[in-house]
XYZ file of C-alpha atoms in Angstrom:
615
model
C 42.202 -9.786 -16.145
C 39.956 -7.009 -15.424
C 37.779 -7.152 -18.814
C 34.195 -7.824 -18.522
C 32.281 -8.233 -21.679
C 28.153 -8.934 -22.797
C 26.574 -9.828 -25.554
C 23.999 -7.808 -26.654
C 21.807 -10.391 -29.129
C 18.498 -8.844 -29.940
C 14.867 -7.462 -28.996
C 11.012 -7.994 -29.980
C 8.249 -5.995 -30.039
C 10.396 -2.338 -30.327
C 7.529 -0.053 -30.770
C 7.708 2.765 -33.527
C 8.777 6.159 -32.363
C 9.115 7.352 -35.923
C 5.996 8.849 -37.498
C 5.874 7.156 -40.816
C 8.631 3.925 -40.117
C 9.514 2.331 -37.470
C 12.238 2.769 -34.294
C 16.283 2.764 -35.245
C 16.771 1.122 -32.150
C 20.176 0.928 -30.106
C 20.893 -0.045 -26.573
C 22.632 2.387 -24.021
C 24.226 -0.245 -21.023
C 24.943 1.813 -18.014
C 27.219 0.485 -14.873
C 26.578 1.241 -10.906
C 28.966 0.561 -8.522
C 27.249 1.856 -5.028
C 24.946 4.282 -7.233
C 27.681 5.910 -8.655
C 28.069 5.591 -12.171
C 31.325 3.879 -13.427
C 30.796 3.209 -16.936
C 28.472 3.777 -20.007
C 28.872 1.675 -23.446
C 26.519 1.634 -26.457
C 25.339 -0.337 -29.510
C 24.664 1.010 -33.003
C 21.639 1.635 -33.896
C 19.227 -0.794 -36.630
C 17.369 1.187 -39.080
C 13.193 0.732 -39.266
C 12.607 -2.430 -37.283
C 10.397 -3.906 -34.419
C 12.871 -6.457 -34.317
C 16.371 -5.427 -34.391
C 19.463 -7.946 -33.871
C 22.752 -6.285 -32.916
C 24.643 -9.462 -32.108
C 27.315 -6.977 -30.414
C 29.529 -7.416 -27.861
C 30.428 -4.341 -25.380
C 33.422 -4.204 -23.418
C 33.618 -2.993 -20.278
C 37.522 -2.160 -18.907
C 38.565 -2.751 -15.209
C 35.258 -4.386 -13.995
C 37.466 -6.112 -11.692
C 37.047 -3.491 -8.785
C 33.267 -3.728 -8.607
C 31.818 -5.239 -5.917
C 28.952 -8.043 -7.018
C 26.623 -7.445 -4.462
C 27.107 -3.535 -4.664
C 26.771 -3.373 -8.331
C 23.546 -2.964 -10.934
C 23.435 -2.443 -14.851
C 20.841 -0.377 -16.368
C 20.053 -1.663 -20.285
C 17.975 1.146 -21.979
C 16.697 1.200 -25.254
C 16.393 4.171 -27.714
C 15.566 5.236 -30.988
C 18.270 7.041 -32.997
C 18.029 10.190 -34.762
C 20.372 11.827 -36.524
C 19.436 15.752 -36.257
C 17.782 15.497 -32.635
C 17.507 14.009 -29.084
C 17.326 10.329 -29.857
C 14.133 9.331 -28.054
C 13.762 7.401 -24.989
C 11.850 3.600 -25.679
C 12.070 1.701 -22.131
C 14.697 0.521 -19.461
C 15.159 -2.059 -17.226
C 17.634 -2.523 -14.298
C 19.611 -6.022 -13.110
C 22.000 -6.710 -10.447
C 25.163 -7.740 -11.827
C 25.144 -11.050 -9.274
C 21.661 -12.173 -11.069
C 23.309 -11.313 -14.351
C 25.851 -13.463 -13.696
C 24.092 -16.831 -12.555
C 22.982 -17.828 -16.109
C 24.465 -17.669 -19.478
C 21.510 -15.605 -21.234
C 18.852 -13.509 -20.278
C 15.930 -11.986 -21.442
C 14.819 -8.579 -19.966
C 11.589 -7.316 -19.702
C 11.928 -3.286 -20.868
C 9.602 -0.819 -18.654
C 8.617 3.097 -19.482
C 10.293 4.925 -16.312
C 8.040 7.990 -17.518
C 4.497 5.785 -17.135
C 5.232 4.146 -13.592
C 7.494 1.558 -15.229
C 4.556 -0.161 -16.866
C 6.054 -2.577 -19.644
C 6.761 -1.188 -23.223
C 4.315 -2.498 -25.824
C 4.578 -2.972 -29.739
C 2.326 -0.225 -30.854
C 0.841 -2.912 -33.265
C -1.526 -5.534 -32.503
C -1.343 -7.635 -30.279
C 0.410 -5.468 -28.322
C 3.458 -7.452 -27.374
C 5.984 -6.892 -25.018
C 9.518 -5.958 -25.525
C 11.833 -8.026 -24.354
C 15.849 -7.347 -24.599
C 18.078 -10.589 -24.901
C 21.738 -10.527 -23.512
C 24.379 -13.162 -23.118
C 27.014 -13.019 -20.912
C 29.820 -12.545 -22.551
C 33.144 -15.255 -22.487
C 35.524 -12.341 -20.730
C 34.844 -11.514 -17.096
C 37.455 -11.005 -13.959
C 39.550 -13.310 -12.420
C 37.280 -14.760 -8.964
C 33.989 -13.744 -10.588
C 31.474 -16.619 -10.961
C 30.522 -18.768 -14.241
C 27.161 -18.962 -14.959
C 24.942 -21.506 -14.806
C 22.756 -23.468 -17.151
C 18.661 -23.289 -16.464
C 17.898 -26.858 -14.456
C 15.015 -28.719 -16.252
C 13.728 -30.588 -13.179
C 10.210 -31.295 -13.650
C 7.531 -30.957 -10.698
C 3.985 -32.329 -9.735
C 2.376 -29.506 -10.392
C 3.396 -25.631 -11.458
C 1.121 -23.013 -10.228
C 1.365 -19.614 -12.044
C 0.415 -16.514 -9.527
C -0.817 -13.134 -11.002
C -0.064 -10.303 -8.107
C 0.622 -6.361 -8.218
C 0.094 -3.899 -6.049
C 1.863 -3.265 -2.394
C 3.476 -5.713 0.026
C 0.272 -6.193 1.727
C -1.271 -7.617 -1.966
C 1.954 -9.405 -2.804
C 2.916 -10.943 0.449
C 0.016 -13.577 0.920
C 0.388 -15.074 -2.681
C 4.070 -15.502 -1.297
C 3.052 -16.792 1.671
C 0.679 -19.558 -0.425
C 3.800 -20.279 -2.680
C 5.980 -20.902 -0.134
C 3.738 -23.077 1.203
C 2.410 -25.343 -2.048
C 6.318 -25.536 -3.042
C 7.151 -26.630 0.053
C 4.972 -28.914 1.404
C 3.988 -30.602 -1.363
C 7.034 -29.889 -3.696
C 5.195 -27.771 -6.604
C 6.909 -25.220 -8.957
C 5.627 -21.918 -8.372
C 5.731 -18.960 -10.384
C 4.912 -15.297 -9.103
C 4.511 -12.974 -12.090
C 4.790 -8.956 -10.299
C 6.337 -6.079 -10.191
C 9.788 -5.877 -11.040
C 10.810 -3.956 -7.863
C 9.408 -7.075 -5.824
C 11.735 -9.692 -7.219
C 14.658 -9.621 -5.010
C 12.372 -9.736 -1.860
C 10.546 -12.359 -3.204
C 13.328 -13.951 -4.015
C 15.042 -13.676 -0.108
C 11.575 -15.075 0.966
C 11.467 -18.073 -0.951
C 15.417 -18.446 -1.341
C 15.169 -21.297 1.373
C 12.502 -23.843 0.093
C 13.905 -27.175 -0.322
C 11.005 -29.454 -2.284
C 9.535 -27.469 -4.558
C 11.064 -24.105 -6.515
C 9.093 -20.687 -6.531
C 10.088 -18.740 -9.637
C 9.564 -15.143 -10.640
C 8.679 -13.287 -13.914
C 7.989 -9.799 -14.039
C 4.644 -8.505 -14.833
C 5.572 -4.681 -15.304
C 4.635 -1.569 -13.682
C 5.396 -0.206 -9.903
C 2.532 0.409 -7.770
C 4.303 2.208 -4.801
C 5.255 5.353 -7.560
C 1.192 5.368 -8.764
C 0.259 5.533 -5.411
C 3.395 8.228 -4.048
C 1.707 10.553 -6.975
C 0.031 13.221 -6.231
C -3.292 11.534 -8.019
C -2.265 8.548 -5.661
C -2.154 10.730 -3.041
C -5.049 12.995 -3.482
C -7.546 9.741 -4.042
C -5.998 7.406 -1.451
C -6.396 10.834 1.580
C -10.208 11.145 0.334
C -12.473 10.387 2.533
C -15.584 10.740 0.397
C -17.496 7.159 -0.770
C -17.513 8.659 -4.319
C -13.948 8.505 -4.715
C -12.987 5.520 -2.981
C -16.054 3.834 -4.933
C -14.409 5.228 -8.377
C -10.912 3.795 -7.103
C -12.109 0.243 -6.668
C -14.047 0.978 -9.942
C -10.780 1.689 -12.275
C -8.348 -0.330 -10.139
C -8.182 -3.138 -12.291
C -8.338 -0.942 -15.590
C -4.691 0.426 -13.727
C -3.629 -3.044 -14.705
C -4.140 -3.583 -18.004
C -1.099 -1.968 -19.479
C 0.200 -5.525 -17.837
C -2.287 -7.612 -19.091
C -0.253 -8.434 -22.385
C 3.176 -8.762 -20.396
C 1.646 -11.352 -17.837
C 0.371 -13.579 -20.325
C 3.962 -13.311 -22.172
C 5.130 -14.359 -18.986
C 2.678 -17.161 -18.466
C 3.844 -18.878 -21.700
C 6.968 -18.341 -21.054
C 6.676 -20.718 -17.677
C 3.922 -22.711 -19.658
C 7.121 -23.943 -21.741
C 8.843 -24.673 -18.406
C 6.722 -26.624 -17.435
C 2.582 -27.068 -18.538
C 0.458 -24.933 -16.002
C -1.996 -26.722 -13.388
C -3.511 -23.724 -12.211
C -3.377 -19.451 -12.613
C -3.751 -17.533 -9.444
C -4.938 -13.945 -9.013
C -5.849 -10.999 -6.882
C -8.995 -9.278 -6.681
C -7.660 -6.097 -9.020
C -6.176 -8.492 -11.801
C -9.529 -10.716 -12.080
C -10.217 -9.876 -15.724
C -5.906 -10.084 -16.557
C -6.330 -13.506 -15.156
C -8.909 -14.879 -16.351
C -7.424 -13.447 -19.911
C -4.574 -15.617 -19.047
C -6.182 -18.873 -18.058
C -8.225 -18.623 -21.160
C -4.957 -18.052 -23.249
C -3.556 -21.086 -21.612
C -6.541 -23.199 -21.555
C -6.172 -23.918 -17.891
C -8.080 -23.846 -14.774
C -8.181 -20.497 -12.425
C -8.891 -19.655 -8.755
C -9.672 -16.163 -7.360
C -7.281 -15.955 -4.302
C -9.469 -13.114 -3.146
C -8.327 -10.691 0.294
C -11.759 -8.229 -0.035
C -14.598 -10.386 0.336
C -17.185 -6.973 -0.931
C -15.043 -6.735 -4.578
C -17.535 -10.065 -4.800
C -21.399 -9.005 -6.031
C -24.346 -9.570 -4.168
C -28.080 -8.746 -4.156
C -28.070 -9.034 -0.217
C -29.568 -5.873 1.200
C -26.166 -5.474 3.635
C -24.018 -5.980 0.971
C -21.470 -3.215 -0.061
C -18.263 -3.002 -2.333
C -17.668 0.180 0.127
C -18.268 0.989 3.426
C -19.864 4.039 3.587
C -18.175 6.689 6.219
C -19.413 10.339 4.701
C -22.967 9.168 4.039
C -22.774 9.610 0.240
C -25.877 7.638 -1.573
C -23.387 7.113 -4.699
C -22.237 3.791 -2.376
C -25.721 2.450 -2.956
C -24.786 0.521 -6.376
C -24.921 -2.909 -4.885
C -21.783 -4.016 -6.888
C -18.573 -3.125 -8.076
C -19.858 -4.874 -11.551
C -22.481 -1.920 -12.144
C -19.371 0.984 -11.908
C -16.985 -1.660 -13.814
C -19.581 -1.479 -16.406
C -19.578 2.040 -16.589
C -15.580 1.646 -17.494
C -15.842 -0.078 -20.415
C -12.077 -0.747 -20.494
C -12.742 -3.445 -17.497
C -14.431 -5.705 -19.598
C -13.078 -5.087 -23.237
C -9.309 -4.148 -23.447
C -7.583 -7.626 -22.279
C -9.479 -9.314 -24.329
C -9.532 -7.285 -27.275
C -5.556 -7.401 -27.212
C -5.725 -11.049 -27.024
C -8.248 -12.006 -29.519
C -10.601 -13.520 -26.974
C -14.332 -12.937 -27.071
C -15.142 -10.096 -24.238
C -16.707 -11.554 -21.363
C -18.657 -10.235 -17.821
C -16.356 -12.238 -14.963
C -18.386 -12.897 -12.499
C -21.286 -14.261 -14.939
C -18.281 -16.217 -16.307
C -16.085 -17.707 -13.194
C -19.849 -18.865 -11.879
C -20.941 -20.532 -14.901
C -17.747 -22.072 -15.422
C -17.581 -23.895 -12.054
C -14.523 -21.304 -11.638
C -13.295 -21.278 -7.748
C -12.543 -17.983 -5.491
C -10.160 -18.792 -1.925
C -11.053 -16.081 0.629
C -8.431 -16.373 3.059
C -10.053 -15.463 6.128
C -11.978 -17.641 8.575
C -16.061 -18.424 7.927
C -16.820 -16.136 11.177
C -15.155 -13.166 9.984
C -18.122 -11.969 7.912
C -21.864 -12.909 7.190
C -21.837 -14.524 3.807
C -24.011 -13.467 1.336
C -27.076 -15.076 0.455
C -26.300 -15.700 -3.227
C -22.598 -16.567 -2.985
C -22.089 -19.533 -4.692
C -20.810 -22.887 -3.504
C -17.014 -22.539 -5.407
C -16.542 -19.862 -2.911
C -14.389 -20.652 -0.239
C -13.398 -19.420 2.986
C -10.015 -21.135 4.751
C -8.233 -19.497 6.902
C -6.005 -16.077 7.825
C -2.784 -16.597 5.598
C 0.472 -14.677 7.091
C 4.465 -14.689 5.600
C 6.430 -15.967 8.520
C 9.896 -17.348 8.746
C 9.341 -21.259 8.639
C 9.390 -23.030 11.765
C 12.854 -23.849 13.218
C 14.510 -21.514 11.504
C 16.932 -19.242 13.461
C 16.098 -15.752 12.742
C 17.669 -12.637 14.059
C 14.069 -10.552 14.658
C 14.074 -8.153 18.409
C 12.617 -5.427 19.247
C 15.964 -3.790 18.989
C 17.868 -2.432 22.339
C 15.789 0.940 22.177
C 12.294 -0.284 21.544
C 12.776 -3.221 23.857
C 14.122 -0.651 26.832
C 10.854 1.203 26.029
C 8.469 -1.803 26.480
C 10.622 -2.843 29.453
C 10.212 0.648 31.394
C 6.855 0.598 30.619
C 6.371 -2.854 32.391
C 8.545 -1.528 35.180
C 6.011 1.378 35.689
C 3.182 -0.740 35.468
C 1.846 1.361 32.711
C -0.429 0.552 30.171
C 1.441 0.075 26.271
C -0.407 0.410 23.028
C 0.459 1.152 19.042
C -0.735 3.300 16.304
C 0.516 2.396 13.084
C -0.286 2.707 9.324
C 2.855 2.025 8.457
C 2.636 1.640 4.225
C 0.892 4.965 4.474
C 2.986 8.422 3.187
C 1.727 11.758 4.529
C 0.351 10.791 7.916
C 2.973 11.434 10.184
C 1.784 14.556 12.157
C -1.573 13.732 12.048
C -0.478 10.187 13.737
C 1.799 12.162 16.430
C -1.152 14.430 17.456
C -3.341 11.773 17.963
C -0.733 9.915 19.961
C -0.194 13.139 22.269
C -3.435 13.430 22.953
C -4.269 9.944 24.001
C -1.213 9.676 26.292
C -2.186 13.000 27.974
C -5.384 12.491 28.434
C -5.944 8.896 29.261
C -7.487 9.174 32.629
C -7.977 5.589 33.339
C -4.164 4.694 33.259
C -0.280 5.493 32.615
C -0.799 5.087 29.060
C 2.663 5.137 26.610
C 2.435 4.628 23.263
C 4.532 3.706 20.437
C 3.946 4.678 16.894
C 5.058 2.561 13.725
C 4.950 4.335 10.771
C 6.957 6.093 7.693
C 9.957 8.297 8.490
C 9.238 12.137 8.549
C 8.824 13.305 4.782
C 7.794 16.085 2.681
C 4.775 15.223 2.055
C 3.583 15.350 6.159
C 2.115 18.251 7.234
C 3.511 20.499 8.999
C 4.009 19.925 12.306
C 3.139 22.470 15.002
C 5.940 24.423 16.786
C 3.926 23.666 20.371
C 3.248 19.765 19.223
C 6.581 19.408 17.697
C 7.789 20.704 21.524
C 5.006 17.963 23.372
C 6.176 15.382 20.867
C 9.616 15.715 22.058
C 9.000 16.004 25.848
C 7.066 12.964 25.857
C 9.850 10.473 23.919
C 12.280 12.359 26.549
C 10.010 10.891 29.523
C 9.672 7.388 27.417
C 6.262 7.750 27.201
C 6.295 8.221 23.109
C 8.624 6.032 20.999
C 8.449 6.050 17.475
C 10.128 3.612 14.759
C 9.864 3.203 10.978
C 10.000 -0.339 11.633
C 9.649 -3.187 14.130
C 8.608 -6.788 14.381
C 5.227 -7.068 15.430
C 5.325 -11.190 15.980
C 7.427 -9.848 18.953
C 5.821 -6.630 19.744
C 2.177 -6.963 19.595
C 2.261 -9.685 22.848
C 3.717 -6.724 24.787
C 0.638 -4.448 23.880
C -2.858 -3.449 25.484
C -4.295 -1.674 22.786
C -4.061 -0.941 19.367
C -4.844 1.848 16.383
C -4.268 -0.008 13.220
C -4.541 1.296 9.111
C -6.938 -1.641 8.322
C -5.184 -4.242 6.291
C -5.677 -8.200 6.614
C -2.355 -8.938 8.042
C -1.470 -5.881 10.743
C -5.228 -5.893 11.492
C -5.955 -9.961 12.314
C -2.561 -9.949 13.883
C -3.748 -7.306 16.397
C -7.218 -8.910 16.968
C -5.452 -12.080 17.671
C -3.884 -10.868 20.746
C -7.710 -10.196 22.254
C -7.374 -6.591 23.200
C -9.119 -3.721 21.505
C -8.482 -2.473 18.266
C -9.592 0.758 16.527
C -8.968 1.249 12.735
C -7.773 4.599 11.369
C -5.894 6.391 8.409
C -7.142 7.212 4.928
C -8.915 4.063 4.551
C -8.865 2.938 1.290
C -10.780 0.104 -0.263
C -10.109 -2.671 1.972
C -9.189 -0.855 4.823
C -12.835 0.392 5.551
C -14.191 -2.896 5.624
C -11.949 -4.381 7.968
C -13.060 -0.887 10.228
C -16.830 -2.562 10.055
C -15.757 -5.726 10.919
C -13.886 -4.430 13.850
C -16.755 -2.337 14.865
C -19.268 -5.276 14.147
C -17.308 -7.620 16.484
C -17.671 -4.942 19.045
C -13.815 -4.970 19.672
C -13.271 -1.192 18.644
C -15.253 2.356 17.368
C -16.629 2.773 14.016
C -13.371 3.256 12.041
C -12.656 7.342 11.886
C -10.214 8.624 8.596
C -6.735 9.865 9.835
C -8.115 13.527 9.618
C -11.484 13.197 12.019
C -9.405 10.538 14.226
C -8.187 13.532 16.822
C -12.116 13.771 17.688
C -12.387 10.416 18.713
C -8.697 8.796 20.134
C -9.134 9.994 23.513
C -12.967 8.242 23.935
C -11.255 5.282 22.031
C -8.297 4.888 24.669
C -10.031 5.799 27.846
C -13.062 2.989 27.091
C -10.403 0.933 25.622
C -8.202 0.742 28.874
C -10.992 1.504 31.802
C -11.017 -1.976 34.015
C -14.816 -1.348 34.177
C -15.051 -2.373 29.961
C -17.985 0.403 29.489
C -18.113 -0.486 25.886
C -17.405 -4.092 26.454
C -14.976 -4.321 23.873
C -12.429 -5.665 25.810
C -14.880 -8.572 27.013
C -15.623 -8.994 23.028
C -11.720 -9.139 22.062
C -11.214 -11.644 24.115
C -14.176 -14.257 23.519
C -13.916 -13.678 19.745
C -11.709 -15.986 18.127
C -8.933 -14.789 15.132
C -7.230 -18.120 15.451
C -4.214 -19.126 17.128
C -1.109 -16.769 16.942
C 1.100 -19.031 16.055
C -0.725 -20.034 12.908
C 0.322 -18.555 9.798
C -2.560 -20.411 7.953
C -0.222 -21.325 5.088
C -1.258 -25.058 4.874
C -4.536 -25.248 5.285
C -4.657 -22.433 2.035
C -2.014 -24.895 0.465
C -4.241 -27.469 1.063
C -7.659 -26.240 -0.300
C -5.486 -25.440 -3.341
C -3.919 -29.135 -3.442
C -7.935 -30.837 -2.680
C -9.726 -28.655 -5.373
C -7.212 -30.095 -7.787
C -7.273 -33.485 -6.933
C -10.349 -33.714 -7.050
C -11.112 -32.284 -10.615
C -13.484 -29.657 -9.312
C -11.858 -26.879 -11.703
C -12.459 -26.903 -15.138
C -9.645 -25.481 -17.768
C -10.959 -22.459 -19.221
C -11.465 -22.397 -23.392
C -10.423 -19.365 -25.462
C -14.163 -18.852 -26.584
């Protein structure tokens, strides 16, 4: 039998495309097999509803060929019209395999033409659409049956609020990971859509616990690939990056609705101990503790998105000199935006609040996850915020893994031994549009270290068109110098493996590439557009006296070859190599994942955070 059929049951919260009535919503289901399309069935459509019910079931002939693993269905929704274009509501995209493993799903619908944030009911309270599909009783021979949810009840469930890039996302996964599986909590991570299945493969193997996902909407990697991303994230002036960390929250709020959806959703599961967040979802989560009536915690990776009066004290490192960076807080620009303090909670019914005022009177908690040293600690921080320690996403101990270098990168770092030469890295790898800039940097340090046989190897994006262009005389230097294995350059590799092999490096400035580098007690230098938290962690570099002042991407030609000479000259003129190696990061081998876990597991145990009222 090569019939597959689904049940198409319903959906809530259609918003009105009409002008005086409501949507005449249908559902278009659309098969991939490899990319390819293979097969297209629709509904009929409901007339004037936010809250059609189809109840249909579409067939879909000779499924039997496509591969499970290989295979994705697209549901969209649309609203009919009979004389034009019917027009487009929202979409979502599953993997037949997840499809498969349980008997009904419901399907979270996103707005491909508003960086997949999450489609809305135009009326209040703003509600999110959700489509709800059954699998259906035909389906090929060998295919597997699915599976009814498990009700298995936990200690305590833990509900995580993250968006953003890998380097936001992958902490809170390294903290679930660790909460599920050392002390066997359920943990549920509410992101981005495109971040379940890796998620997913990183928590696949926990065997206590169970770390769940629900999708919060929206896809930060398209925002920032924009050419608004773009423009803002390559700027190197204050005023810009200041107005960035000023709206970056408000960039959330189409979510805010969606996330506490999903939070009841897993509050039915199972009641909710705790909700999580990120330092650009502070007011979302805070909306959805209140909503729950349950305790929160800041899990908080830049320390300056935290006011202060102290004199020192800035939400942005200044690098162009621009007085606008003088506001002492990012609360007096969020007040300027008066969407920061008003829209989640006007959508929810709850009484507008001013967060910080609020966490602090409320005895609310913020986890930095960096050691005490790292930074000077503001005078009036309060005493519910906590430092721990550096938090990194490693394979768990034991396991066999199959990370190298690879046979090319490893014969690089090999000859490069051989020749006694010295071996460093530049890398911003999560960073589009860099490439040539990064390549003539790298030229110019390895031809005009004087102080050694300096090679270098450069981590970063693969060539696209959005990298300048290259040079006909570089492009022709570039290439002699991988051809005498003194340049290498990968769009990938495994720095746990790598970064022991190095002398130097030219990091982008986030937590994780950054402390990784500065635990291996060799200078570091910070470059690239350095955005929001990637400035700060330039000062704290600089302030440990273990690299330059950090330069942006564009001005970092005027300064590598200084950097690399003073970095790698045995007489330490700048004594930063003397400074990397008496200031302490923390072991290597410590991913910091249970002593987080742990300051999570205390606070709680000891009844030190409050549930949060609706008022």
């Amino acid at each position: 039998m090569s019939l597959f059929t689904l049940n198409i049951v319903k959906a809530n919260n259609v918003p009105a495309k009409d002008l005086v009535s409501p949507s005449d919503p249908f559902v278009t289901v659309t098969v991939f097999v490899k990319a390819e399309e293979v097969a297209t069935v629709s509904t009929s459509h409901v007339d004037d509803t936010h809250t059609p019910e189809w109840r249909e079931e579409l067939k879909f002939q000779d499924a039997s060929g496509w591969d499970l693993d290989a295979t994705t269905l697209k549901f969209e929704i649309y609203d009919y019209n009979k004389f034009i274009a019917s027009h487009y509501i929202g979409e979502t995209t599953v993997s037949l395999r997840d499809l498969l493993k349980h008997p009904s799903l419901s399907l979270l619908m996103e707005n491909k033409r508003f960086n997949f944030d999450p489609v809305v009911d135009n009326n209040h309270p703003n509600g999110p659409c959700y489509l709800f599909v059954e699998v259906g009783s035909e389906r090929p021979a060998g295919w597997p049956s699915p599976s009814p949810r498990t009700n298995d009840t936990y200690e305590r469930h833990i509900f995580m609020v993250t968006r953003g890039t890998r380097g936001d996302v992958q902490p809170f996964v390294a903290l679930a990971r660790g909460m599920a599986e050392e002390f066997g909590w359920l943990v549920t991570i509410c992101s981005e859509l495109p971040w379940k299945s890796w998620i997913k493969a990183k928590t696949c193997d926990v065997s206590r616990g169970k770390v769940e996902f629900l999708p919060s909407g929206g896809n930060t990697e398209i925002t920032t690939n924009s050419k608004i991303g773009q423009m803002a994230l390559s700027s190197k002036f204050d005023t810009v990056q200041m107005l960035m960390m000023g709206f970056s929250e408000a960039a959330f709020f189409a979510s805010c609705t969606t996330i506490v959806a999903s939070a009841r959703r897993a509050q039915v599961r199972q009641p909710i101990s705790l909700v999580m967040y990120g330092f650009t979802l502070c007011q979302v989560g805070i909306a959805t503790a209140r909503c729950l009536r349950a305790p929160s915690c800041g899990f908080i990776l830049q320390p300056t998105c935290i006011p202060s009066q102290d004199s020192d004290w800035h939400p942005v490192q200044q690098l162009t000199g621009s007085r606008f960076t003088d506001f002492k807080t990012l609360t007096e620009i969020k007040q300027k935006v008066e969407l920061v303090d008003k829209v989640p909670n006007t959508s929810l019914d709850l009484q507008p609040v001013e967060f910080w005022n609020y966490i602090r009177a409320r005895k609310q908690p913020l986890l930095i996850p960096m050691n005490a040293s790292t930074f000077k600690r503001p005078s009036d921080f309060w005493d519910k915020i906590i430092t721990s320690s550096f938090i990194f996403l490693r394979p768990p101990k034991g396991s066999v893994t199959n990370s190298s270098l690879g046979p090319e990168l490893d014969g690089f770092v090999q000859k490069a031994k051989a020749d006694s030469a010295k071996l460093g890295i530049i890398t911003v790898s999560s960073m589009p549009g860099c490439r040539t800039m990064i390549l003539e940097a790298s030229r110019m340090m390895v031809e005009q270290c004087k102080v050694a046989d300096f090679r270098i190897i450069y981590v970063g994006l693969p060539p696209s068109d959005k990298d300048r262009k290259m040079p006909r005389d570089v492009e022709h230097a570039i290439q002699k110098l991988k051809s005498e294995a003194r340049l290498f350059e990968a769009d990938r590799a495994d720095f746990g493996i790598l970064f022991g092999h190095l002398d130097v490096f030219v990091v982008h400035g986030g937590l994780g590439t950054t402390v990784e580098a500065l635990r291996i007690g060799k200078p570091v230098a910070v470059t690239g557009p350095l955005a929001l938290d990637q400035r700060w962690w330039g000062k704290v570099v600089h302030d440990k006296n273990i690299g330059p002042p950090p330069a942006h991407i564009d001005k970092f030609h005027e300064v590598c070859v200084d950097f690399i000479n003073n970095a790698l000259d045995p007489s330490d003129p700048q004594g930063w190599q003397r400074s990397a190696r008496q200031t302490s990061w923390g072991a290597v081998d410590d991913d910091g994942v249970s002593t987080n876990a742990r300051c999570i597991r205390d606070m709680l145990e000891e009844g030190e955070i409050p549930a949060l009222s609706s008022v």
